[in-house]
Every structure is written in structure tokens, then in C-alpha cells.
mmCIF file of C-alpha atoms in Angstrom:
data_model
loop_
_atom_site.group_PDB
_atom_site.id
_atom_site.type_symbol
_atom_site.label_atom_id
_atom_site.label_comp_id
_atom_site.label_asym_id
_atom_site.label_seq_id
_atom_site.Cartn_x
_atom_site.Cartn_y
_atom_site.Cartn_z
ATOM 1 C CA UNK A 1 -44.827 33.022 8.702
ATOM 2 C CA UNK A 2 -42.214 30.780 10.291
ATOM 3 C CA UNK A 3 -39.744 30.871 7.474
ATOM 4 C CA UNK A 4 -39.588 34.673 7.520
ATOM 5 C CA UNK A 5 -38.816 34.561 11.245
ATOM 6 C CA UNK A 6 -36.109 31.927 10.462
ATOM 7 C CA UNK A 7 -34.618 34.191 7.809
ATOM 8 C CA UNK A 8 -34.776 37.176 10.250
ATOM 9 C CA UNK A 9 -32.941 35.135 12.935
ATOM 10 C CA UNK A 10 -30.290 33.954 10.505
ATOM 11 C CA UNK A 11 -29.743 37.472 9.379
ATOM 12 C CA UNK A 12 -29.452 38.808 12.960
ATOM 13 C CA UNK A 13 -26.776 36.109 13.658
ATOM 14 C CA UNK A 14 -24.936 36.865 10.463
ATOM 15 C CA UNK A 15 -24.995 40.639 11.040
ATOM 16 C CA UNK A 16 -23.720 40.253 14.571
ATOM 17 C CA UNK A 17 -20.851 38.060 13.357
ATOM 18 C CA UNK A 18 -19.893 40.499 10.619
ATOM 19 C CA UNK A 19 -20.124 43.480 13.023
ATOM 20 C CA UNK A 20 -17.755 41.787 15.396
ATOM 21 C CA UNK A 21 -15.262 41.227 12.552
ATOM 22 C CA UNK A 22 -15.580 44.495 10.645
ATOM 23 C CA UNK A 23 -15.764 47.919 12.294
ATOM 24 C CA UNK A 24 -17.010 49.490 9.054
ATOM 25 C CA UNK A 25 -19.829 47.002 8.739
ATOM 26 C CA UNK A 26 -20.874 47.617 12.347
ATOM 27 C CA UNK A 27 -20.907 51.386 11.870
ATOM 28 C CA UNK A 28 -23.054 51.138 8.702
ATOM 29 C CA UNK A 29 -25.355 48.421 10.174
ATOM 30 C CA UNK A 30 -25.910 50.464 13.373
ATOM 31 C CA UNK A 31 -26.836 53.579 11.307
ATOM 32 C CA UNK A 32 -29.153 51.502 9.072
ATOM 33 C CA UNK A 33 -30.828 49.917 12.113
ATOM 34 C CA UNK A 34 -31.313 53.332 13.826
ATOM 35 C CA UNK A 35 -32.818 54.693 10.569
ATOM 36 C CA UNK A 36 -35.212 51.742 10.361
ATOM 37 C CA UNK A 37 -36.408 52.179 13.882
ATOM 38 C CA UNK A 38 -37.041 55.884 13.360
ATOM 39 C CA UNK A 39 -38.800 55.284 10.022
ATOM 40 C CA UNK A 40 -41.031 52.631 11.588
ATOM 41 C CA UNK A 41 -42.555 55.314 13.834
ATOM 42 C CA UNK A 42 -43.711 57.215 10.790
ATOM 43 C CA UNK A 43 -45.036 54.188 9.205
ATOM 44 C CA UNK A 44 -47.313 53.663 12.244
ATOM 45 C CA UNK A 45 -48.684 57.118 12.017
ATOM 46 C CA UNK A 46 -48.525 57.771 8.295
ATOM 47 C CA UNK A 47 -51.804 56.121 7.546
ATOM 48 C CA UNK A 48 -55.252 56.327 8.974
ATOM 49 C CA UNK A 49 -56.384 53.208 10.709
#
């Protein structure tokens, strides 16, 4: 739905702003984003379709 995409865009903007201001936030957010990308691969193959 459109509102979910709006929330996602708002979060992406907020995260980018925070990452620019706070090195610790950036480090943690980068690690979290990498984990989610890797985990998504398993989600795609973890269930029979």
C-alpha cells in the first residue's frame, strides 16, 4: 500500500540524516541493513513455492 511506501521513504530519509550526524548510528545501521539483505535471500528459498 501507498502509506507503507511513504513510511519507508520517510525512514530512509531519517536514517540517512542520522547516519550523516552520528558515526555509531551509521555503523550499526549499515550492519543491520547488510544483515537484512543477507537474511532476505534465505526468506526467498526457505519455503516451497
